[in-house]
Amino acid sequence: MDNHLFTRRDTSTFNETPFSQFPDECFSSQKDRVIKGKLLTAPDVDIDSLLPCIKLENIARPEECYDNTIVICSPIFLTIQFSGSNNYFEFGENNSGIWMLRTWLDNITMIVRDNVTSNGVDCFLNPNARVYIGEDCMFSLCHINAGDNHAVFDMETKEILNEVHAPTVIIREHVWVGLLASVLEGSDIGAGSILATKSVCKGSFPNQSLLAGIPSQVKRSNVSWSRDYLASDREEVIKFLNSLSA
């Protein structure tokens, strides 16, 4: 496991705003104000413009919802459903788009690096979940599932078949996740890869792979993608991806 991926950025110069100082519009109802934590924003982020784009909701255990941290380096639309404590969410520089995080209980870490765009990521996070999204990723409307939440067990042995103590999802640099695709716990998608529309990804896959299907499989190797329809920046993309493996 690449533990270095989850290194938190230096926030010593960031501005701190406790959740208790958020305006009412940041909460679905007054009961959601039991959520305790802080928002850390980069010095150039306009907090007054950002706060209307953040929504916090309490979905369980209100008396145990504390020590939660959100780090934002550039404006995004963010909704988080909280049900626990000691959770950490970090969104990097030059990010944009819509994020919906549904958390279950405690000790969750989600790191989203710089230059990431999202048309609507719905993310479910089990206790101790870890999600890493590398630089320059692009998401269509899609789903990330870091844990099943509900147990599946063997009727004879009573053994739980899907228990994972620390469910992990790793989406490395410059990955494009297509429309209605799902990335499941235990996935590690290599840099430069593409996950096709409606695919279901689980497992580890090499860099620069075209993945498709249910479950997803490598359909083509040594490919990548560009945000430009005519791929005018293909040389820059190749140089960036080659630098990752240097």
JSON list of C-alpha atoms in Angstrom, two decimals:
[
{"chain": "A", "resi": 1, "resn": "MET", "atom": "CA", "xyz": [0.00, 0.00, 0.00]},
{"chain": "A", "resi": 2, "resn": "ASP", "atom": "CA", "xyz": [1.28, 3.45, -0.97]},
{"chain": "A", "resi": 3, "resn": "ASN", "atom": "CA", "xyz": [0.82, 5.16, 2.38]},
{"chain": "A", "resi": 4, "resn": "HIS", "atom": "CA", "xyz": [2.63, 8.25, 1.11]},
{"chain": "A", "resi": 5, "resn": "LEU", "atom": "CA", "xyz": [-0.37, 8.96, -1.11]},
{"chain": "A", "resi": 6, "resn": "PHE", "atom": "CA", "xyz": [-2.32, 9.94, 1.98]},
{"chain": "A", "resi": 7, "resn": "THR", "atom": "CA", "xyz": [0.14, 12.55, 3.20]},
{"chain": "A", "resi": 8, "resn": "ARG", "atom": "CA", "xyz": [-1.83, 15.64, 4.20]},
{"chain": "A", "resi": 9, "resn": "ARG", "atom": "CA", "xyz": [-0.89, 19.02, 2.82]},
{"chain": "A", "resi": 10, "resn": "ASP", "atom": "CA", "xyz": [0.56, 21.78, 4.97]},
{"chain": "A", "resi": 11, "resn": "THR", "atom": "CA", "xyz": [-2.33, 23.96, 6.17]},
{"chain": "A", "resi": 12, "resn": "SER", "atom": "CA", "xyz": [-0.35, 26.19, 8.54]},
{"chain": "A", "resi": 13, "resn": "THR", "atom": "CA", "xyz": [-1.27, 29.31, 6.52]},
{"chain": "A", "resi": 14, "resn": "PHE", "atom": "CA", "xyz": [-4.91, 28.35, 5.98]},
{"chain": "A", "resi": 15, "resn": "ASN", "atom": "CA", "xyz": [-7.88, 30.15, 7.51]},
{"chain": "A", "resi": 16, "resn": "GLU", "atom": "CA", "xyz": [-9.92, 28.18, 10.04]},
{"chain": "A", "resi": 17, "resn": "THR", "atom": "CA", "xyz": [-13.70, 28.39, 10.36]},
{"chain": "A", "resi": 18, "resn": "PRO", "atom": "CA", "xyz": [-15.45, 26.18, 12.93]},
{"chain": "A", "resi": 19, "resn": "PHE", "atom": "CA", "xyz": [-18.63, 24.50, 11.72]},
{"chain": "A", "resi": 20, "resn": "SER", "atom": "CA", "xyz": [-20.40, 26.35, 14.55]},
{"chain": "A", "resi": 21, "resn": "GLN", "atom": "CA", "xyz": [-19.79, 29.62, 12.66]},
{"chain": "A", "resi": 22, "resn": "PHE", "atom": "CA", "xyz": [-21.34, 28.40, 9.41]},
{"chain": "A", "resi": 23, "resn": "PRO", "atom": "CA", "xyz": [-24.55, 30.19, 8.37]},
{"chain": "A", "resi": 24, "resn": "ASP", "atom": "CA", "xyz": [-27.84, 28.32, 8.55]},
{"chain": "A", "resi": 25, "resn": "GLU", "atom": "CA", "xyz": [-27.84, 27.77, 4.79]},
{"chain": "A", "resi": 26, "resn": "CYS", "atom": "CA", "xyz": [-24.94, 25.31, 5.22]},
{"chain": "A", "resi": 27, "resn": "PHE", "atom": "CA", "xyz": [-27.20, 22.92, 7.16]},
{"chain": "A", "resi": 28, "resn": "SER", "atom": "CA", "xyz": [-30.29, 21.04, 6.04]},
{"chain": "A", "resi": 29, "resn": "SER", "atom": "CA", "xyz": [-31.91, 21.72, 9.42]},
{"chain": "A", "resi": 30, "resn": "GLN", "atom": "CA", "xyz": [-31.02, 22.94, 12.89]},
{"chain": "A", "resi": 31, "resn": "LYS", "atom": "CA", "xyz": [-30.43, 19.36, 14.07]},
{"chain": "A", "resi": 32, "resn": "ASP", "atom": "CA", "xyz": [-27.42, 19.22, 11.74]},
{"chain": "A", "resi": 33, "resn": "ARG", "atom": "CA", "xyz": [-25.65, 21.85, 13.83]},
{"chain": "A", "resi": 34, "resn": "VAL", "atom": "CA", "xyz": [-24.59, 19.09, 16.25]},
{"chain": "A", "resi": 35, "resn": "ILE", "atom": "CA", "xyz": [-21.83, 18.23, 13.75]},
{"chain": "A", "resi": 36, "resn": "LYS", "atom": "CA", "xyz": [-18.55, 19.47, 15.22]},
{"chain": "A", "resi": 37, "resn": "GLY", "atom": "CA", "xyz": [-15.43, 20.25, 13.26]},
{"chain": "A", "resi": 38, "resn": "LYS", "atom": "CA", "xyz": [-13.57, 22.86, 11.24]},
{"chain": "A", "resi": 39, "resn": "LEU", "atom": "CA", "xyz": [-13.12, 24.08, 7.70]},
{"chain": "A", "resi": 40, "resn": "LEU", "atom": "CA", "xyz": [-9.60, 25.03, 6.61]},
{"chain": "A", "resi": 41, "resn": "THR", "atom": "CA", "xyz": [-9.42, 27.20, 3.49]},
{"chain": "A", "resi": 42, "resn": "ALA", "atom": "CA", "xyz": [-6.46, 28.36, 1.43]},
{"chain": "A", "resi": 43, "resn": "PRO", "atom": "CA", "xyz": [-5.62, 32.08, 1.88]},
{"chain": "A", "resi": 44, "resn": "ASP", "atom": "CA", "xyz": [-6.99, 33.05, -1.55]},
{"chain": "A", "resi": 45, "resn": "VAL", "atom": "CA", "xyz": [-10.36, 31.31, -1.11]},
{"chain": "A", "resi": 46, "resn": "ASP", "atom": "CA", "xyz": [-13.27, 33.70, -0.54]},
{"chain": "A", "resi": 47, "resn": "ILE", "atom": "CA", "xyz": [-15.02, 32.09, 2.42]},
{"chain": "A", "resi": 48, "resn": "ASP", "atom": "CA", "xyz": [-18.19, 34.14, 1.95]},
{"chain": "A", "resi": 49, "resn": "SER", "atom": "CA", "xyz": [-18.58, 32.80, -1.60]},
{"chain": "A", "resi": 50, "resn": "LEU", "atom": "CA", "xyz": [-17.61, 29.25, -0.65]},
{"chain": "A", "resi": 51, "resn": "LEU", "atom": "CA", "xyz": [-19.91, 28.66, 2.31]},
{"chain": "A", "resi": 52, "resn": "PRO", "atom": "CA", "xyz": [-23.18, 28.74, 0.33]},
{"chain": "A", "resi": 53, "resn": "CYS", "atom": "CA", "xyz": [-21.75, 25.86, -1.74]},
{"chain": "A", "resi": 54, "resn": "ILE", "atom": "CA", "xyz": [-21.20, 23.62, 1.32]},
{"chain": "A", "resi": 55, "resn": "LYS", "atom": "CA", "xyz": [-23.95, 21.53, 2.90]},
{"chain": "A", "resi": 56, "resn": "LEU", "atom": "CA", "xyz": [-23.53, 19.45, 6.06]},
{"chain": "A", "resi": 57, "resn": "GLU", "atom": "CA", "xyz": [-26.09, 16.86, 7.17]},
{"chain": "A", "resi": 58, "resn": "ASN", "atom": "CA", "xyz": [-26.29, 14.67, 10.25]},
{"chain": "A", "resi": 59, "resn": "ILE", "atom": "CA", "xyz": [-27.58, 11.16, 9.53]},
{"chain": "A", "resi": 60, "resn": "ALA", "atom": "CA", "xyz": [-26.83, 9.28, 12.79]},
{"chain": "A", "resi": 61, "resn": "ARG", "atom": "CA", "xyz": [-25.20, 9.42, 16.24]},
{"chain": "A", "resi": 62, "resn": "PRO", "atom": "CA", "xyz": [-25.41, 13.21, 16.65]},
{"chain": "A", "resi": 63, "resn": "GLU", "atom": "CA", "xyz": [-23.80, 13.13, 20.10]},
{"chain": "A", "resi": 64, "resn": "GLU", "atom": "CA", "xyz": [-20.66, 11.53, 18.64]},
{"chain": "A", "resi": 65, "resn": "CYS", "atom": "CA", "xyz": [-20.11, 13.76, 15.60]},
{"chain": "A", "resi": 66, "resn": "TYR", "atom": "CA", "xyz": [-16.93, 15.72, 16.39]},
{"chain": "A", "resi": 67, "resn": "ASP", "atom": "CA", "xyz": [-13.31, 16.40, 15.32]},
{"chain": "A", "resi": 68, "resn": "ASN", "atom": "CA", "xyz": [-14.16, 16.43, 11.61]},
{"chain": "A", "resi": 69, "resn": "THR", "atom": "CA", "xyz": [-11.95, 18.42, 9.23]},
{"chain": "A", "resi": 70, "resn": "ILE", "atom": "CA", "xyz": [-12.56, 19.74, 5.72]},
{"chain": "A", "resi": 71, "resn": "VAL", "atom": "CA", "xyz": [-9.67, 21.27, 3.76]},
{"chain": "A", "resi": 72, "resn": "ILE", "atom": "CA", "xyz": [-10.53, 23.26, 0.62]},
{"chain": "A", "resi": 73, "resn": "CYS", "atom": "CA", "xyz": [-7.98, 24.95, -1.64]},
{"chain": "A", "resi": 74, "resn": "SER", "atom": "CA", "xyz": [-10.37, 26.10, -4.40]},
{"chain": "A", "resi": 75, "resn": "PRO", "atom": "CA", "xyz": [-14.16, 26.52, -4.67]},
{"chain": "A", "resi": 76, "resn": "ILE", "atom": "CA", "xyz": [-16.27, 23.37, -5.11]},
{"chain": "A", "resi": 77, "resn": "PHE", "atom": "CA", "xyz": [-19.84, 22.28, -4.43]},
{"chain": "A", "resi": 78, "resn": "LEU", "atom": "CA", "xyz": [-19.66, 19.89, -1.48]},
{"chain": "A", "resi": 79, "resn": "THR", "atom": "CA", "xyz": [-22.29, 17.99, 0.49]},
{"chain": "A", "resi": 80, "resn": "ILE", "atom": "CA", "xyz": [-21.21, 15.73, 3.36]},
{"chain": "A", "resi": 81, "resn": "GLN", "atom": "CA", "xyz": [-23.52, 13.48, 5.35]},
{"chain": "A", "resi": 82, "resn": "PHE", "atom": "CA", "xyz": [-21.87, 12.90, 8.72]},
{"chain": "A", "resi": 83, "resn": "SER", "atom": "CA", "xyz": [-22.49, 10.06, 11.14]},
{"chain": "A", "resi": 84, "resn": "GLY", "atom": "CA", "xyz": [-19.23, 9.95, 13.09]},
{"chain": "A", "resi": 85, "resn": "SER", "atom": "CA", "xyz": [-16.00, 11.57, 14.17]},
{"chain": "A", "resi": 86, "resn": "ASN", "atom": "CA", "xyz": [-12.34, 12.08, 13.31]},
{"chain": "A", "resi": 87, "resn": "ASN", "atom": "CA", "xyz": [-12.97, 12.25, 9.58]},
{"chain": "A", "resi": 88, "resn": "TYR", "atom": "CA", "xyz": [-10.71, 14.20, 7.19]},
{"chain": "A", "resi": 89, "resn": "PHE", "atom": "CA", "xyz": [-11.51, 15.45, 3.69]},
{"chain": "A", "resi": 90, "resn": "GLU", "atom": "CA", "xyz": [-9.03, 17.39, 1.56]},
{"chain": "A", "resi": 91, "resn": "PHE", "atom": "CA", "xyz": [-9.65, 19.03, -1.82]},
{"chain": "A", "resi": 92, "resn": "GLY", "atom": "CA", "xyz": [-6.67, 20.50, -3.69]},
{"chain": "A", "resi": 93, "resn": "GLU", "atom": "CA", "xyz": [-5.95, 23.52, -5.85]},
{"chain": "A", "resi": 94, "resn": "ASN", "atom": "CA", "xyz": [-7.73, 24.34, -9.11]},
{"chain": "A", "resi": 95, "resn": "ASN", "atom": "CA", "xyz": [-10.46, 21.79, -8.43]},
{"chain": "A", "resi": 96, "resn": "SER", "atom": "CA", "xyz": [-14.04, 22.27, -9.51]},
{"chain": "A", "resi": 97, "resn": "GLY", "atom": "CA", "xyz": [-17.35, 20.46, -9.61]},
{"chain": "A", "resi": 98, "resn": "ILE", "atom": "CA", "xyz": [-19.83, 18.61, -7.43]},
{"chain": "A", "resi": 99, "resn": "TRP", "atom": "CA", "xyz": [-19.07, 16.14, -4.64]},
{"chain": "A", "resi": 100, "resn": "MET", "atom": "CA", "xyz": [-21.53, 14.18, -2.46]},
{"chain": "A", "resi": 101, "resn": "LEU", "atom": "CA", "xyz": [-19.89, 12.27, 0.42]},
{"chain": "A", "resi": 102, "resn": "ARG", "atom": "CA", "xyz": [-21.95, 9.83, 2.50]},
{"chain": "A", "resi": 103, "resn": "THR", "atom": "CA", "xyz": [-19.92, 8.80, 5.53]},
{"chain": "A", "resi": 104, "resn": "TRP", "atom": "CA", "xyz": [-20.55, 6.02, 7.99]},
{"chain": "A", "resi": 105, "resn": "LEU", "atom": "CA", "xyz": [-18.97, 6.45, 11.40]},
{"chain": "A", "resi": 106, "resn": "ASP", "atom": "CA", "xyz": [-15.33, 7.27, 12.09]},
{"chain": "A", "resi": 107, "resn": "ASN", "atom": "CA", "xyz": [-11.70, 7.65, 10.96]},
{"chain": "A", "resi": 108, "resn": "ILE", "atom": "CA", "xyz": [-12.30, 8.29, 7.26]},
{"chain": "A", "resi": 109, "resn": "THR", "atom": "CA", "xyz": [-9.65, 9.93, 5.09]},
{"chain": "A", "resi": 110, "resn": "MET", "atom": "CA", "xyz": [-10.29, 11.26, 1.59]},
{"chain": "A", "resi": 111, "resn": "ILE", "atom": "CA", "xyz": [-7.54, 13.07, -0.35]},
{"chain": "A", "resi": 112, "resn": "VAL", "atom": "CA", "xyz": [-8.32, 14.78, -3.67]},
{"chain": "A", "resi": 113, "resn": "ARG", "atom": "CA", "xyz": [-5.22, 16.30, -5.26]},
{"chain": "A", "resi": 114, "resn": "ASP", "atom": "CA", "xyz": [-4.99, 19.32, -7.61]},
{"chain": "A", "resi": 115, "resn": "ASN", "atom": "CA", "xyz": [-6.68, 20.01, -10.96]},
{"chain": "A", "resi": 116, "resn": "VAL", "atom": "CA", "xyz": [-9.52, 17.51, -10.46]},
{"chain": "A", "resi": 117, "resn": "THR", "atom": "CA", "xyz": [-12.93, 18.07, -12.05]},
{"chain": "A", "resi": 118, "resn": "SER", "atom": "CA", "xyz": [-16.23, 16.40, -11.22]},
{"chain": "A", "resi": 119, "resn": "ASN", "atom": "CA", "xyz": [-19.64, 16.44, -12.87]},
{"chain": "A", "resi": 120, "resn": "GLY", "atom": "CA", "xyz": [-21.03, 14.71, -9.79]},
{"chain": "A", "resi": 121, "resn": "VAL", "atom": "CA", "xyz": [-19.17, 12.14, -7.71]},
{"chain": "A", "resi": 122, "resn": "ASP", "atom": "CA", "xyz": [-21.32, 10.23, -5.20]},
{"chain": "A", "resi": 123, "resn": "CYS", "atom": "CA", "xyz": [-19.00, 8.64, -2.65]},
{"chain": "A", "resi": 124, "resn": "PHE", "atom": "CA", "xyz": [-19.93, 6.20, 0.13]},
{"chain": "A", "resi": 125, "resn": "LEU", "atom": "CA", "xyz": [-17.32, 5.80, 2.87]},
{"chain": "A", "resi": 126, "resn": "ASN", "atom": "CA", "xyz": [-17.28, 3.05, 5.50]},
{"chain": "A", "resi": 127, "resn": "PRO", "atom": "CA", "xyz": [-15.40, 3.34, 8.85]},
{"chain": "A", "resi": 128, "resn": "ASN", "atom": "CA", "xyz": [-11.61, 3.66, 8.40]},
{"chain": "A", "resi": 129, "resn": "ALA", "atom": "CA", "xyz": [-12.07, 4.16, 4.65]},
{"chain": "A", "resi": 130, "resn": "ARG", "atom": "CA", "xyz": [-9.27, 5.74, 2.64]},
{"chain": "A", "resi": 131, "resn": "VAL", "atom": "CA", "xyz": [-9.85, 7.28, -0.78]},
{"chain": "A", "resi": 132, "resn": "TYR", "atom": "CA", "xyz": [-7.07, 8.83, -2.85]},
{"chain": "A", "resi": 133, "resn": "ILE", "atom": "CA", "xyz": [-7.69, 10.74, -6.08]},
{"chain": "A", "resi": 134, "resn": "GLY", "atom": "CA", "xyz": [-4.59, 11.87, -7.92]},
{"chain": "A", "resi": 135, "resn": "GLU", "atom": "CA", "xyz": [-3.82, 15.06, -9.79]},
{"chain": "A", "resi": 136, "resn": "ASP", "atom": "CA", "xyz": [-5.71, 15.97, -12.99]},
{"chain": "A", "resi": 137, "resn": "CYS", "atom": "CA", "xyz": [-8.44, 13.34, -12.76]},
{"chain": "A", "resi": 138, "resn": "MET", "atom": "CA", "xyz": [-11.78, 13.88, -14.49]},
{"chain": "A", "resi": 139, "resn": "PHE", "atom": "CA", "xyz": [-15.10, 12.46, -13.32]},
{"chain": "A", "resi": 140, "resn": "SER", "atom": "CA", "xyz": [-18.40, 12.20, -15.10]},
{"chain": "A", "resi": 141, "resn": "LEU", "atom": "CA", "xyz": [-21.49, 11.54, -12.98]},
{"chain": "A", "resi": 142, "resn": "CYS", "atom": "CA", "xyz": [-20.29, 8.41, -11.18]},
{"chain": "A", "resi": 143, "resn": "HIS", "atom": "CA", "xyz": [-19.94, 6.50, -7.91]},
{"chain": "A", "resi": 144, "resn": "ILE", "atom": "CA", "xyz": [-17.12, 5.55, -5.54]},
{"chain": "A", "resi": 145, "resn": "ASN", "atom": "CA", "xyz": [-17.91, 2.89, -2.95]},
{"chain": "A", "resi": 146, "resn": "ALA", "atom": "CA", "xyz": [-15.32, 2.47, -0.18]},
{"chain": "A", "resi": 147, "resn": "GLY", "atom": "CA", "xyz": [-17.01, -0.36, 1.71]},
{"chain": "A", "resi": 148, "resn": "ASP", "atom": "CA", "xyz": [-20.32, -2.22, 1.56]},
{"chain": "A", "resi": 149, "resn": "ASN", "atom": "CA", "xyz": [-21.83, -0.95, 4.85]},
{"chain": "A", "resi": 150, "resn": "HIS", "atom": "CA", "xyz": [-24.12, -4.01, 5.09]},
{"chain": "A", "resi": 151, "resn": "ALA", "atom": "CA", "xyz": [-22.75, -7.45, 5.96]},
{"chain": "A", "resi": 152, "resn": "VAL", "atom": "CA", "xyz": [-23.00, -10.52, 3.76]},
{"chain": "A", "resi": 153, "resn": "PHE", "atom": "CA", "xyz": [-22.57, -13.75, 5.75]},
{"chain": "A", "resi": 154, "resn": "ASP", "atom": "CA", "xyz": [-22.41, -17.49, 5.18]},
{"chain": "A", "resi": 155, "resn": "MET", "atom": "CA", "xyz": [-25.59, -19.20, 6.40]},
{"chain": "A", "resi": 156, "resn": "GLU", "atom": "CA", "xyz": [-23.74, -22.25, 7.71]},
{"chain": "A", "resi": 157, "resn": "THR", "atom": "CA", "xyz": [-20.52, -20.87, 9.19]},
{"chain": "A", "resi": 158, "resn": "LYS", "atom": "CA", "xyz": [-21.98, -17.43, 10.07]},
{"chain": "A", "resi": 159, "resn": "GLU", "atom": "CA", "xyz": [-18.74, -15.95, 8.67]},
{"chain": "A", "resi": 160, "resn": "ILE", "atom": "CA", "xyz": [-18.97, -12.39, 7.35]},
{"chain": "A", "resi": 161, "resn": "LEU", "atom": "CA", "xyz": [-17.82, -12.54, 3.75]},
{"chain": "A", "resi": 162, "resn": "ASN", "atom": "CA", "xyz": [-17.35, -8.86, 2.92]},
{"chain": "A", "resi": 163, "resn": "GLU", "atom": "CA", "xyz": [-15.77, -7.41, 6.06]},
{"chain": "A", "resi": 164, "resn": "VAL", "atom": "CA", "xyz": [-12.86, -5.05, 5.34]},
{"chain": "A", "resi": 165, "resn": "HIS", "atom": "CA", "xyz": [-11.26, -3.16, 8.23]},
{"chain": "A", "resi": 166, "resn": "ALA", "atom": "CA", "xyz": [-9.85, -0.31, 6.15]},
{"chain": "A", "resi": 167, "resn": "PRO", "atom": "CA", "xyz": [-11.55, -0.21, 2.74]},
{"chain": "A", "resi": 168, "resn": "THR", "atom": "CA", "xyz": [-9.38, 1.63, 0.23]},
{"chain": "A", "resi": 169, "resn": "VAL", "atom": "CA", "xyz": [-9.87, 3.15, -3.21]},
{"chain": "A", "resi": 170, "resn": "ILE", "atom": "CA", "xyz": [-6.92, 4.58, -5.15]},
{"chain": "A", "resi": 171, "resn": "ILE", "atom": "CA", "xyz": [-7.44, 6.48, -8.38]},
{"chain": "A", "resi": 172, "resn": "ARG", "atom": "CA", "xyz": [-4.04, 7.63, -9.55]},
{"chain": "A", "resi": 173, "resn": "GLU", "atom": "CA", "xyz": [-3.07, 10.69, -11.60]},
{"chain": "A", "resi": 174, "resn": "HIS", "atom": "CA", "xyz": [-4.87, 11.67, -14.83]},
{"chain": "A", "resi": 175, "resn": "VAL", "atom": "CA", "xyz": [-7.66, 9.08, -14.71]},
{"chain": "A", "resi": 176, "resn": "TRP", "atom": "CA", "xyz": [-10.95, 9.64, -16.53]},
{"chain": "A", "resi": 177, "resn": "VAL", "atom": "CA", "xyz": [-13.96, 7.95, -14.89]},
{"chain": "A", "resi": 178, "resn": "GLY", "atom": "CA", "xyz": [-16.86, 7.74, -17.32]},
{"chain": "A", "resi": 179, "resn": "LEU", "atom": "CA", "xyz": [-20.59, 8.29, -16.97]},
{"chain": "A", "resi": 180, "resn": "LEU", "atom": "CA", "xyz": [-22.36, 6.06, -14.41]},
{"chain": "A", "resi": 181, "resn": "ALA", "atom": "CA", "xyz": [-19.21, 4.06, -13.73]},
{"chain": "A", "resi": 182, "resn": "SER", "atom": "CA", "xyz": [-18.61, 2.63, -10.25]},
{"chain": "A", "resi": 183, "resn": "VAL", "atom": "CA", "xyz": [-15.27, 2.23, -8.46]},
{"chain": "A", "resi": 184, "resn": "LEU", "atom": "CA", "xyz": [-15.45, -0.28, -5.60]},
{"chain": "A", "resi": 185, "resn": "GLU", "atom": "CA", "xyz": [-13.38, -0.95, -2.49]},
{"chain": "A", "resi": 186, "resn": "GLY", "atom": "CA", "xyz": [-10.06, -2.58, -3.26]},
{"chain": "A", "resi": 187, "resn": "SER", "atom": "CA", "xyz": [-9.58, -0.75, -6.54]},
{"chain": "A", "resi": 188, "resn": "ASP", "atom": "CA", "xyz": [-6.27, 0.79, -7.63]},
{"chain": "A", "resi": 189, "resn": "ILE", "atom": "CA", "xyz": [-6.56, 2.41, -11.06]},
{"chain": "A", "resi": 190, "resn": "GLY", "atom": "CA", "xyz": [-3.24, 3.16, -12.72]},
{"chain": "A", "resi": 191, "resn": "ALA", "atom": "CA", "xyz": [-2.27, 6.65, -13.85]},
{"chain": "A", "resi": 192, "resn": "GLY", "atom": "CA", "xyz": [-3.48, 7.81, -17.25]},
{"chain": "A", "resi": 193, "resn": "SER", "atom": "CA", "xyz": [-6.27, 5.23, -17.42]},
{"chain": "A", "resi": 194, "resn": "ILE", "atom": "CA", "xyz": [-9.86, 5.45, -18.63]},
{"chain": "A", "resi": 195, "resn": "LEU", "atom": "CA", "xyz": [-12.85, 3.74, -16.99]},
{"chain": "A", "resi": 196, "resn": "ALA", "atom": "CA", "xyz": [-15.60, 3.41, -19.55]},
{"chain": "A", "resi": 197, "resn": "THR", "atom": "CA", "xyz": [-19.26, 4.35, -19.13]},
{"chain": "A", "resi": 198, "resn": "LYS", "atom": "CA", "xyz": [-21.29, 2.09, -16.78]},
{"chain": "A", "resi": 199, "resn": "SER", "atom": "CA", "xyz": [-18.27, -0.04, -15.93]},
{"chain": "A", "resi": 200, "resn": "VAL", "atom": "CA", "xyz": [-17.81, -1.54, -12.46]},
{"chain": "A", "resi": 201, "resn": "CYS", "atom": "CA", "xyz": [-14.20, -1.45, -11.31]},
{"chain": "A", "resi": 202, "resn": "LYS", "atom": "CA", "xyz": [-12.71, -3.65, -8.59]},
{"chain": "A", "resi": 203, "resn": "GLY", "atom": "CA", "xyz": [-9.06, -4.68, -8.44]},
{"chain": "A", "resi": 204, "resn": "SER", "atom": "CA", "xyz": [-5.67, -3.29, -9.43]},
{"chain": "A", "resi": 205, "resn": "PHE", "atom": "CA", "xyz": [-4.98, -2.18, -12.98]},
{"chain": "A", "resi": 206, "resn": "PRO", "atom": "CA", "xyz": [-1.82, -1.00, -14.78]},
{"chain": "A", "resi": 207, "resn": "ASN", "atom": "CA", "xyz": [-1.12, 2.56, -15.85]},
{"chain": "A", "resi": 208, "resn": "GLN", "atom": "CA", "xyz": [-2.61, 3.79, -19.14]},
{"chain": "A", "resi": 209, "resn": "SER", "atom": "CA", "xyz": [-5.31, 1.14, -19.40]},
{"chain": "A", "resi": 210, "resn": "LEU", "atom": "CA", "xyz": [-8.70, 1.36, -21.07]},
{"chain": "A", "resi": 211, "resn": "LEU", "atom": "CA", "xyz": [-11.03, -0.41, -18.65]},
{"chain": "A", "resi": 212, "resn": "ALA", "atom": "CA", "xyz": [-14.58, -1.49, -19.46]},
{"chain": "A", "resi": 213, "resn": "GLY", "atom": "CA", "xyz": [-17.22, -4.01, -18.46]},
{"chain": "A", "resi": 214, "resn": "ILE", "atom": "CA", "xyz": [-18.83, -5.57, -15.38]},
{"chain": "A", "resi": 215, "resn": "PRO", "atom": "CA", "xyz": [-16.47, -6.38, -13.81]},
{"chain": "A", "resi": 216, "resn": "SER", "atom": "CA", "xyz": [-14.07, -4.09, -15.64]},
{"chain": "A", "resi": 217, "resn": "GLN", "atom": "CA", "xyz": [-11.21, -5.60, -17.62]},
{"chain": "A", "resi": 218, "resn": "VAL", "atom": "CA", "xyz": [-8.31, -4.14, -19.57]},
{"chain": "A", "resi": 219, "resn": "LYS", "atom": "CA", "xyz": [-9.57, -3.69, -23.12]},
{"chain": "A", "resi": 220, "resn": "ARG", "atom": "CA", "xyz": [-6.52, -1.84, -24.42]},
{"chain": "A", "resi": 221, "resn": "SER", "atom": "CA", "xyz": [-3.11, -0.92, -23.02]},
{"chain": "A", "resi": 222, "resn": "ASN", "atom": "CA", "xyz": [-0.74, 2.01, -23.54]},
{"chain": "A", "resi": 223, "resn": "VAL", "atom": "CA", "xyz": [-3.54, 4.55, -24.06]},
{"chain": "A", "resi": 224, "resn": "SER", "atom": "CA", "xyz": [-4.51, 7.74, -22.28]},
{"chain": "A", "resi": 225, "resn": "TRP", "atom": "CA", "xyz": [-6.82, 10.71, -22.79]},
{"chain": "A", "resi": 226, "resn": "SER", "atom": "CA", "xyz": [-7.04, 14.47, -23.22]},
{"chain": "A", "resi": 227, "resn": "ARG", "atom": "CA", "xyz": [-9.57, 17.05, -22.06]},
{"chain": "A", "resi": 228, "resn": "ASP", "atom": "CA", "xyz": [-9.28, 18.54, -25.55]},
{"chain": "A", "resi": 229, "resn": "TYR", "atom": "CA", "xyz": [-11.43, 16.85, -28.19]},
{"chain": "A", "resi": 230, "resn": "LEU", "atom": "CA", "xyz": [-8.58, 17.14, -30.72]},
{"chain": "A", "resi": 231, "resn": "ALA", "atom": "CA", "xyz": [-5.91, 16.14, -28.15]},
{"chain": "A", "resi": 232, "resn": "SER", "atom": "CA", "xyz": [-3.82, 19.20, -28.92]},
{"chain": "A", "resi": 233, "resn": "ASP", "atom": "CA", "xyz": [-2.10, 18.72, -25.55]},
{"chain": "A", "resi": 234, "resn": "ARG", "atom": "CA", "xyz": [-1.19, 15.06, -26.11]},
{"chain": "A", "resi": 235, "resn": "GLU", "atom": "CA", "xyz": [2.53, 15.76, -25.90]},
{"chain": "A", "resi": 236, "resn": "GLU", "atom": "CA", "xyz": [2.07, 17.45, -22.51]},
{"chain": "A", "resi": 237, "resn": "VAL", "atom": "CA", "xyz": [-0.04, 14.51, -21.28]},
{"chain": "A", "resi": 238, "resn": "ILE", "atom": "CA", "xyz": [2.60, 12.00, -22.39]},
{"chain": "A", "resi": 239, "resn": "LYS", "atom": "CA", "xyz": [5.35, 14.03, -20.75]},
{"chain": "A", "resi": 240, "resn": "PHE", "atom": "CA", "xyz": [3.37, 14.24, -17.50]},
{"chain": "A", "resi": 241, "resn": "LEU", "atom": "CA", "xyz": [2.63, 10.52, -17.39]},
{"chain": "A", "resi": 242, "resn": "ASN", "atom": "CA", "xyz": [6.22, 9.61, -18.24]},
{"chain": "A", "resi": 243, "resn": "SER", "atom": "CA", "xyz": [7.42, 11.84, -15.38]},
{"chain": "A", "resi": 244, "resn": "LEU", "atom": "CA", "xyz": [5.35, 9.78, -12.92]},
{"chain": "A", "resi": 245, "resn": "SER", "atom": "CA", "xyz": [7.25, 6.61, -13.73]},
{"chain": "A", "resi": 246, "resn": "ALA", "atom": "CA", "xyz": [10.68, 8.24, -14.00]}
]
